[in-house]
XYZ file of C-alpha atoms in Angstrom:
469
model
C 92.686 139.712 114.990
C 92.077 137.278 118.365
C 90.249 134.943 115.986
C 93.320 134.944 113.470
C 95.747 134.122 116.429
C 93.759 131.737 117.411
C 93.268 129.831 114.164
C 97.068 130.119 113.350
C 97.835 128.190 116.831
C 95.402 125.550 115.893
C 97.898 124.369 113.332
C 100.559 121.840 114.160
C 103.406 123.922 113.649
C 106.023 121.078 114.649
C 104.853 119.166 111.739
C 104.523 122.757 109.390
C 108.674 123.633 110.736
C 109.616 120.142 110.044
C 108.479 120.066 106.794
C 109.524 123.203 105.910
C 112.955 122.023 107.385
C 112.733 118.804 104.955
C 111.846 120.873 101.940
C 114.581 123.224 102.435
C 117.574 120.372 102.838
C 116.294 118.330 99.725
C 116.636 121.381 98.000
C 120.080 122.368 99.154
C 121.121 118.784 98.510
C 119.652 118.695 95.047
C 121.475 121.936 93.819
C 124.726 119.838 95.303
C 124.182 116.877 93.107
C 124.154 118.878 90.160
C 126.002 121.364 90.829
C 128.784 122.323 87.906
C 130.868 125.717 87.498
C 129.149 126.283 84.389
C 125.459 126.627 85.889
C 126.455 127.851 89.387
C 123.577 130.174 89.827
C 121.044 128.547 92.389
C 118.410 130.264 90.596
C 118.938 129.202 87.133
C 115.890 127.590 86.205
C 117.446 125.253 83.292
C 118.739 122.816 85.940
C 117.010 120.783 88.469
C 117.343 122.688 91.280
C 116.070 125.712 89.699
C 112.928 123.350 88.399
C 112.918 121.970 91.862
C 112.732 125.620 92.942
C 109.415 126.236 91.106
C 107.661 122.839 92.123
C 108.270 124.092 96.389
C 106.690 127.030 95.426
C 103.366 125.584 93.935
C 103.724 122.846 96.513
C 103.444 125.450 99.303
C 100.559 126.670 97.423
C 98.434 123.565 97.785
C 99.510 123.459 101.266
C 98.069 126.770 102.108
C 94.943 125.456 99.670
C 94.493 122.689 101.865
C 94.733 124.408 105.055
C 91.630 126.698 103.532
C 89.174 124.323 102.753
C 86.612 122.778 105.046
C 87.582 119.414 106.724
C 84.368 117.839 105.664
C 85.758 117.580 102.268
C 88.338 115.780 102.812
C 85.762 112.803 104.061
C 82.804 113.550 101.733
C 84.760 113.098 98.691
C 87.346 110.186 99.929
C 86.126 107.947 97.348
C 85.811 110.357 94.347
C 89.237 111.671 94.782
C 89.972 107.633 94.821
C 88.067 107.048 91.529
C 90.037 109.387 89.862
C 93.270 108.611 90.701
C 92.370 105.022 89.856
C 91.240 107.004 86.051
C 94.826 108.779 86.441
C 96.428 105.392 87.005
C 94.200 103.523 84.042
C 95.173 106.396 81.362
C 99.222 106.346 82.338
C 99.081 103.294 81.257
C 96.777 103.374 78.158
C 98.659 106.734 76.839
C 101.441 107.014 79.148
C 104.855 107.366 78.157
C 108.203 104.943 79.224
C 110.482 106.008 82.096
C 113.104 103.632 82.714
C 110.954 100.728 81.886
C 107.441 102.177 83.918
C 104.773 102.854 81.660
C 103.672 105.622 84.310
C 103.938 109.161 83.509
C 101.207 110.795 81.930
C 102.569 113.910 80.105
C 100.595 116.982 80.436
C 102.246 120.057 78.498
C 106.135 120.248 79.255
C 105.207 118.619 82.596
C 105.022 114.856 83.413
C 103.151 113.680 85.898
C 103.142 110.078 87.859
C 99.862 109.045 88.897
C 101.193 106.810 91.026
C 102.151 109.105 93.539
C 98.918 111.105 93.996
C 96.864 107.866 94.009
C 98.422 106.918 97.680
C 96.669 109.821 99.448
C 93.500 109.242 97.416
C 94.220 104.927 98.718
C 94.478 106.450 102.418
C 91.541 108.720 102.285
C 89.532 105.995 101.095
C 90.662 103.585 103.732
C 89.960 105.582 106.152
C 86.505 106.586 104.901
C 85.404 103.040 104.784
C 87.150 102.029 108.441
C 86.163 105.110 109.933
C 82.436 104.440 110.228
C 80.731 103.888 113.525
C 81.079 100.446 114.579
C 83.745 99.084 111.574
C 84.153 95.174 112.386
C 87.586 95.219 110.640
C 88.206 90.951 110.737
C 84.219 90.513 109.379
C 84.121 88.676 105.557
C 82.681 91.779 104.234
C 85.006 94.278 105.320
C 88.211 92.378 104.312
C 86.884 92.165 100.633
C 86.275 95.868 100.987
C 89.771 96.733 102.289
C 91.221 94.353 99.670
C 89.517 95.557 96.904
C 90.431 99.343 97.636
C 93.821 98.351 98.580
C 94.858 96.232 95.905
C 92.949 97.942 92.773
C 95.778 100.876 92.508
C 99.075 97.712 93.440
C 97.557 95.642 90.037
C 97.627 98.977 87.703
C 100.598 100.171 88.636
C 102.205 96.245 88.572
C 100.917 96.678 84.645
C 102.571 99.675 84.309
C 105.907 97.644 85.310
C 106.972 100.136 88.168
C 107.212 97.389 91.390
C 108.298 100.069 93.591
C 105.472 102.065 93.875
C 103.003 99.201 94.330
C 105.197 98.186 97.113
C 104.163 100.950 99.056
C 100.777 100.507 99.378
C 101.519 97.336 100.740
C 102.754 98.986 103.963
C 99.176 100.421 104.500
C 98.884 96.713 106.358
C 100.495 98.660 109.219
C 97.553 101.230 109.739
C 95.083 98.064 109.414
C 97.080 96.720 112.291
C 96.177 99.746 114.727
C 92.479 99.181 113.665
C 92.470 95.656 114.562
C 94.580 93.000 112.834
C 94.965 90.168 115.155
C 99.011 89.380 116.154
C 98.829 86.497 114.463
C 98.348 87.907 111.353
C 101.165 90.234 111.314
C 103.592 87.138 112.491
C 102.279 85.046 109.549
C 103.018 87.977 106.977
C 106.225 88.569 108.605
C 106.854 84.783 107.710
C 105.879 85.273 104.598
C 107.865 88.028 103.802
C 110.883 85.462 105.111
C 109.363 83.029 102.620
C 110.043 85.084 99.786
C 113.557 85.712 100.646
C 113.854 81.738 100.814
C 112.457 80.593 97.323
C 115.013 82.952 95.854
C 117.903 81.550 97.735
C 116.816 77.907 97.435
C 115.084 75.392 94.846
C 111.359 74.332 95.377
C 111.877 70.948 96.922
C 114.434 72.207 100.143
C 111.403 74.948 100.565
C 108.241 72.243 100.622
C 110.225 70.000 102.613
C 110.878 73.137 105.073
C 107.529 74.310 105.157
C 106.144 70.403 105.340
C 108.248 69.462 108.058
C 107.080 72.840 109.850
C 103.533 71.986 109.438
C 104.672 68.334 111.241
C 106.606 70.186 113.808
C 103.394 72.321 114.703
C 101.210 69.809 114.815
C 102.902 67.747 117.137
C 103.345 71.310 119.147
C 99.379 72.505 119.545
C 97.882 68.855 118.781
C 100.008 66.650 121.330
C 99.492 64.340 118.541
C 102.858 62.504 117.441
C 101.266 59.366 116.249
C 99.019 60.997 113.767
C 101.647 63.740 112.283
C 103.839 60.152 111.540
C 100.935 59.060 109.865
C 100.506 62.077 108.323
C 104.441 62.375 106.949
C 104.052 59.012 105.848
C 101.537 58.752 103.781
C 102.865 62.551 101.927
C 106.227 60.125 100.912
C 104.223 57.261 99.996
C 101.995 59.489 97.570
C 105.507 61.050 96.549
C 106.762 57.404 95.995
C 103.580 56.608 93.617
C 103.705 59.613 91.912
C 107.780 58.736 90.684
C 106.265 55.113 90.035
C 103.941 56.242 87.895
C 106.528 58.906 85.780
C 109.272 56.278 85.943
C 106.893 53.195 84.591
C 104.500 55.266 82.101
C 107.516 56.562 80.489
C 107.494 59.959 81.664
C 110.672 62.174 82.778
C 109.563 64.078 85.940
C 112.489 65.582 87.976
C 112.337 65.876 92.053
C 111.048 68.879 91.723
C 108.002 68.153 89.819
C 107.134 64.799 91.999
C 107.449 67.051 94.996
C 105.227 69.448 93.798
C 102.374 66.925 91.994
C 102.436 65.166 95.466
C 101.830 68.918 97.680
C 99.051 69.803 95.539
C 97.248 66.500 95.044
C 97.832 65.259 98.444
C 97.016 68.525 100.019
C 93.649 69.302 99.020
C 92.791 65.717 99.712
C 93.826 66.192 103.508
C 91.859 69.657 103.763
C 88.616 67.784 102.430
C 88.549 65.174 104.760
C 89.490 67.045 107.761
C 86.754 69.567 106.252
C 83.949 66.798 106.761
C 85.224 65.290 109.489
C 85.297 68.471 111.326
C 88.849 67.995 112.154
C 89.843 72.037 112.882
C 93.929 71.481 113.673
C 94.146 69.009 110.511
C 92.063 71.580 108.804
C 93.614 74.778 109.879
C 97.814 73.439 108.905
C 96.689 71.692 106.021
C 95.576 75.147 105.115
C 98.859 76.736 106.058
C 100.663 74.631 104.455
C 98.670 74.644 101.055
C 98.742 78.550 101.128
C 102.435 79.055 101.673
C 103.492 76.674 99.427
C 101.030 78.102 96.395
C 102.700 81.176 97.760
C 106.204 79.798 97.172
C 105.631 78.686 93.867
C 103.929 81.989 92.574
C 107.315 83.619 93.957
C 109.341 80.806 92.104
C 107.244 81.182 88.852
C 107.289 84.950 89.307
C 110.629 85.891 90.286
C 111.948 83.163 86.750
C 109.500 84.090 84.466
C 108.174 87.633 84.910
C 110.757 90.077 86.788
C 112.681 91.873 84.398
C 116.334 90.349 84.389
C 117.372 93.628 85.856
C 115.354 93.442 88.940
C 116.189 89.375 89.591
C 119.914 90.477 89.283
C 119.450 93.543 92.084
C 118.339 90.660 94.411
C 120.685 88.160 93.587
C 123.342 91.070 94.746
C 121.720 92.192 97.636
C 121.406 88.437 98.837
C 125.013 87.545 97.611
C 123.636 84.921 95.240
C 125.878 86.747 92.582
C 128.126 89.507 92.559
C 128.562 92.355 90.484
C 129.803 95.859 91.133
C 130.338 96.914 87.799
C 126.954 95.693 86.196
C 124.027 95.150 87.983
C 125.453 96.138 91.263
C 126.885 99.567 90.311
C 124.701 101.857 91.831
C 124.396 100.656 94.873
C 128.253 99.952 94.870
C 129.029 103.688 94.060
C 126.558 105.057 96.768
C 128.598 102.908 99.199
C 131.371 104.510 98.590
C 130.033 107.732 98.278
C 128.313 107.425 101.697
C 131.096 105.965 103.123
C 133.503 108.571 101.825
C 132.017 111.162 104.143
C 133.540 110.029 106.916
C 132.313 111.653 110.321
C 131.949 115.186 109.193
C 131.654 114.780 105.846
C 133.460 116.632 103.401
C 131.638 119.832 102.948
C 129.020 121.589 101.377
C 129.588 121.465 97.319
C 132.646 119.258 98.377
C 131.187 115.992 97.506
C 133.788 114.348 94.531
C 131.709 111.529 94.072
C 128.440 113.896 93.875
C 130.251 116.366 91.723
C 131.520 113.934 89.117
C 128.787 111.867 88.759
C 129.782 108.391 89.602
C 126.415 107.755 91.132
C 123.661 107.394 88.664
C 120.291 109.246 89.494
C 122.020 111.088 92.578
C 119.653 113.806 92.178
C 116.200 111.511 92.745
C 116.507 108.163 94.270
C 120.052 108.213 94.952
C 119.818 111.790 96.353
C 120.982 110.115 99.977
C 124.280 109.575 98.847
C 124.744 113.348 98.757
C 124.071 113.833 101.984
C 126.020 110.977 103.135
C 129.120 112.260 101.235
C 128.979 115.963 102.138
C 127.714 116.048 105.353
C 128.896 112.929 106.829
C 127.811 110.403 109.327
C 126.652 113.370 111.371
C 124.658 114.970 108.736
C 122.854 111.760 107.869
C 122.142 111.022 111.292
C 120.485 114.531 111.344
C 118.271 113.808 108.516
C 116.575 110.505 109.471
C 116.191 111.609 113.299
C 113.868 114.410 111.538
C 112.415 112.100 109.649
C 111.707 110.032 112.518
C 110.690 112.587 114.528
C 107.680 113.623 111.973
C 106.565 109.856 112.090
C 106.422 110.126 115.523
C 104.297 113.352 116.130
C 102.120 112.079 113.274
C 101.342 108.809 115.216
C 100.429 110.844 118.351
C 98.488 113.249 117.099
C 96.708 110.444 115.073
C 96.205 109.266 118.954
C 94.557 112.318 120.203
C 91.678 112.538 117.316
C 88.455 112.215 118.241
C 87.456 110.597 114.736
C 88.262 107.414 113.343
C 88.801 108.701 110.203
C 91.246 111.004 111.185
C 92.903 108.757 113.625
C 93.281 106.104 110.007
C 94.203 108.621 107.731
C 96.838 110.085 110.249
C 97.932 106.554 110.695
C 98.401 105.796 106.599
C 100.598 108.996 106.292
C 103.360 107.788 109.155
C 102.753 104.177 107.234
C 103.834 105.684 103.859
C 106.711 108.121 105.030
C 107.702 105.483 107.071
C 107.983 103.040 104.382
C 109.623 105.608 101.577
C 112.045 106.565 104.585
C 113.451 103.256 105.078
C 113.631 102.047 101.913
C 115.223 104.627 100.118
C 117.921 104.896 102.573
C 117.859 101.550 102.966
C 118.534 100.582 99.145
C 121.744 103.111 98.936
C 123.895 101.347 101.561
C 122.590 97.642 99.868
C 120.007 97.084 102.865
C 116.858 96.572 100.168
C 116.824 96.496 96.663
C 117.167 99.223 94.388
C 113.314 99.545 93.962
C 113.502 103.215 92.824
C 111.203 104.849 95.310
C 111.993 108.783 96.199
C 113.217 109.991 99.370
C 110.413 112.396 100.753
C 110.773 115.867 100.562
C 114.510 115.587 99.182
C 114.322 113.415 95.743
C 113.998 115.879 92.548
C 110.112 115.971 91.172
C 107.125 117.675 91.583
C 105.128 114.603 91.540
C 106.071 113.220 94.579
C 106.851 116.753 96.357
C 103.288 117.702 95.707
C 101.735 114.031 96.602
C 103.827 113.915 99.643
C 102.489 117.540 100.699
C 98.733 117.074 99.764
C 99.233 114.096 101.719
C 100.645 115.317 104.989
C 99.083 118.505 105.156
C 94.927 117.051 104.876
C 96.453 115.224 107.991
C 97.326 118.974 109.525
C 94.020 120.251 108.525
C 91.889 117.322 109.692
C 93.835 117.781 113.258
C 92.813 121.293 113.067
C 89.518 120.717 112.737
C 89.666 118.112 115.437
């Protein structure tokens, strides 16, 4: 009986009540989105809630499964449990079936299942297995092709399978690689990136090479202290622009600004980084290269965002950024969760009170829109509630991730506060027009048992791996 006790206060029961806590709100708010007179029983297992009922029960099943099994696992088979989520992933979208445009649910009886979701514990155990060894040198050649290639493997499939959301979020995972060693620099440079991106959607190719060149002329004068040569250097980029029209304008072809621009970056470029390769000139070298990798990036995003987003997806930005405006198409949902949100007032309106909720002027209210319900029924108040839990569980993640004695665990513990983190503030984010409607669930609240089961496998190995500390 001692020993009992004394396992049962091994557990992390902030983390266990908070979840618990979590579980039981979504729930409450997902019988309020659908709620109707006509199915009014909260155990009536034809509706959502009543399906949502069944998944927290076998979710709390694989919690207590988890808790049971020996740590070592967990570590032992990182990589297998990553192989066959990546087979998961690979056979969703072979023989999956369509779900609003994702080719990413793999049907199994009466019960669909996304992949997707499960594969980002399998990703984080896998990371952590391969940083957690003794002596990891995180910034060597070798180890950034390893981290790439299990990082970016799953973000490819599930780009094929059309659902951008959830490769998104294994993009955040850069935050974990951060603790274990990414250099400042790095993270700036990615944060300018994501700024980048952003840009080339607002503005045409030319104003964004012109930007980023005279950036590259601005730093060089900064850490050279060499004005004379970044003249030189400007100068002879216009007069290869200036041959390059020359040429178009005398040979009879039709090349707009654009395209001059853009011959003259990527001819002129490569030249620079080849000389100052040989001559051994590093600050030539090293903003040549930034300047030839974020404009390549530019363009992909140009070429990308034109000829490969689905219309839908370019219009959701071009609303969010005010490039174009419209509440009753493209902007709808996120115009109706506004208002819905912003209905509540203070207090909110009450439990089951919720007018927008209850007459369904908010499309998928019950999944990723299932923040609107708590905005509108609980209030500012409410809501505030909710993501100070949510914040508080990324916290006490992050320091007990502190506090392990093994890399691994400290990684893993590290990737599940990166995730929740990320699903947090996007999701609320996108239904008060902060982000794009990317159609990611809220943890713990959004209707499914595929990501209330992914979400629990993958917080509760990080409760048994800090048992076992």
């Amino acid at each position: 009986m001692q020993e009992r006790n004394r396992a049962w206060r091994g557990l992390d029961w902030p983390i266990i009540f908070i979840y618990l806590l979590l579980v039981f709100m979504g729930w409450l708010n997902i019988y309020a989105a659908v709620y109707s007179d006509e199915h009014s029983s909260i155990l009536d297992f034809t509706q959502r809630y009543g399906m949502q009922l069944i998944w927290i029960f076998f979710a709390f099943a694989l919690a207590i499964v988890i808790l049971m099994l020996d740590r070592r696992i967990y570590f032992v088979f990182a990589y297998f449990f990553y192989g066959i989520s990546i087979i998961f992933l690979i056979a969703a979208l072979l023989f999956g079936r369509v779900v609003n445009g994702a080719h990413s649910w793999l049907q199994i009886g009466s019960v669909g299942i996304q992949p997707a979701e499960f594969a980002k514990f399998a990703t984080v155990l896998a990371l952590a297995k391969l940083i957690g060894v003794y002596n990891f040198k995180i910034l060597q050649p070798n180890s950034i092709l390893k981290i790439c290639a299990i990082l970016f493997l799953p973000v490819v499939i599930i780009l094929l399978q059309n659902d951008t959301g959830s490769a998104m979020v294994y993009l955040v995972l850069i935050l974990m690689l951060y603790r274990e060693g990414l250099p400042n620099w790095f993270m700036l440079f990615l944060a300018f990136m994501v700024l980048l991106f952003i840009l080339v959607i607002i503005y045409s190719m030319t104003t964004i090479y012109i930007l980023l060149f005279s950036l590259t002329i601005i730093l060089f004068i900064i850490y050279g202290n060499k004005t004379k040569e970044a003249i030189i250097y400007a100068f002879s980029s216009a007069i290869a622009g200036v041959i390059i029209y020359l040429i178009s304008k005398y040979g009879g072809y039709s090349l707009s600004l654009d395209k001059i621009v853009l011959i003259s970056a990527f001819i002129g470029i490569p030249l620079v980084l080849i000389y100052a390769f040989f001559r051994r000139i590093k600050l030539i070298y090293y903003l040549s290269l930034f300047l030839f990798v974020t404009s390549s990036f530019a363009l992909t995003v140009d070429y990308g965002f034109h000829r490969i987003l689905p219309i839908h997806q370019q219009k959701r930005l071009n609303d969010l950024l005010g490039i174009e405006a419209d509440p009753q198409g493209w902007g709808y949902n996120v115009n109706q969760s506004k208002i819905a949100i912003g209905s509540g007032g203070f207090f909110g309106k009450g439990y089951l009170q919720g007018t927008q909720t209850k007459f369904n002027f908010v499309p998928e209210q019950s999944t990723d829109f299932i923040f609107c319900t708590v905005g509108e029924e609980w209030g500012f108040l409410g809501s505030t509630v909710v993501i100070a839990l949510f914040a508080i569980l990324i916290l006490r993640i992050i320091m007990i991730a502190e506090r392990q004695q093994e890399a691994f665990a400290r990684v893993y513990g590290y990737g599940v506060a990166s995730i929740i983190f990320f699903h947090v503030v996007v999701n609320v984010g996108m239904t008060i027009g902060l982000f794009p409607v990317i159609g990611i669930p809220l943890p713990f609240f959004s209707y499914g048992g595929s990501s209330l089961w992914a979400f629990t496998i993958l917080l509760f190995i990080f409760v048994k791996l800090d048992y076992s500390r």
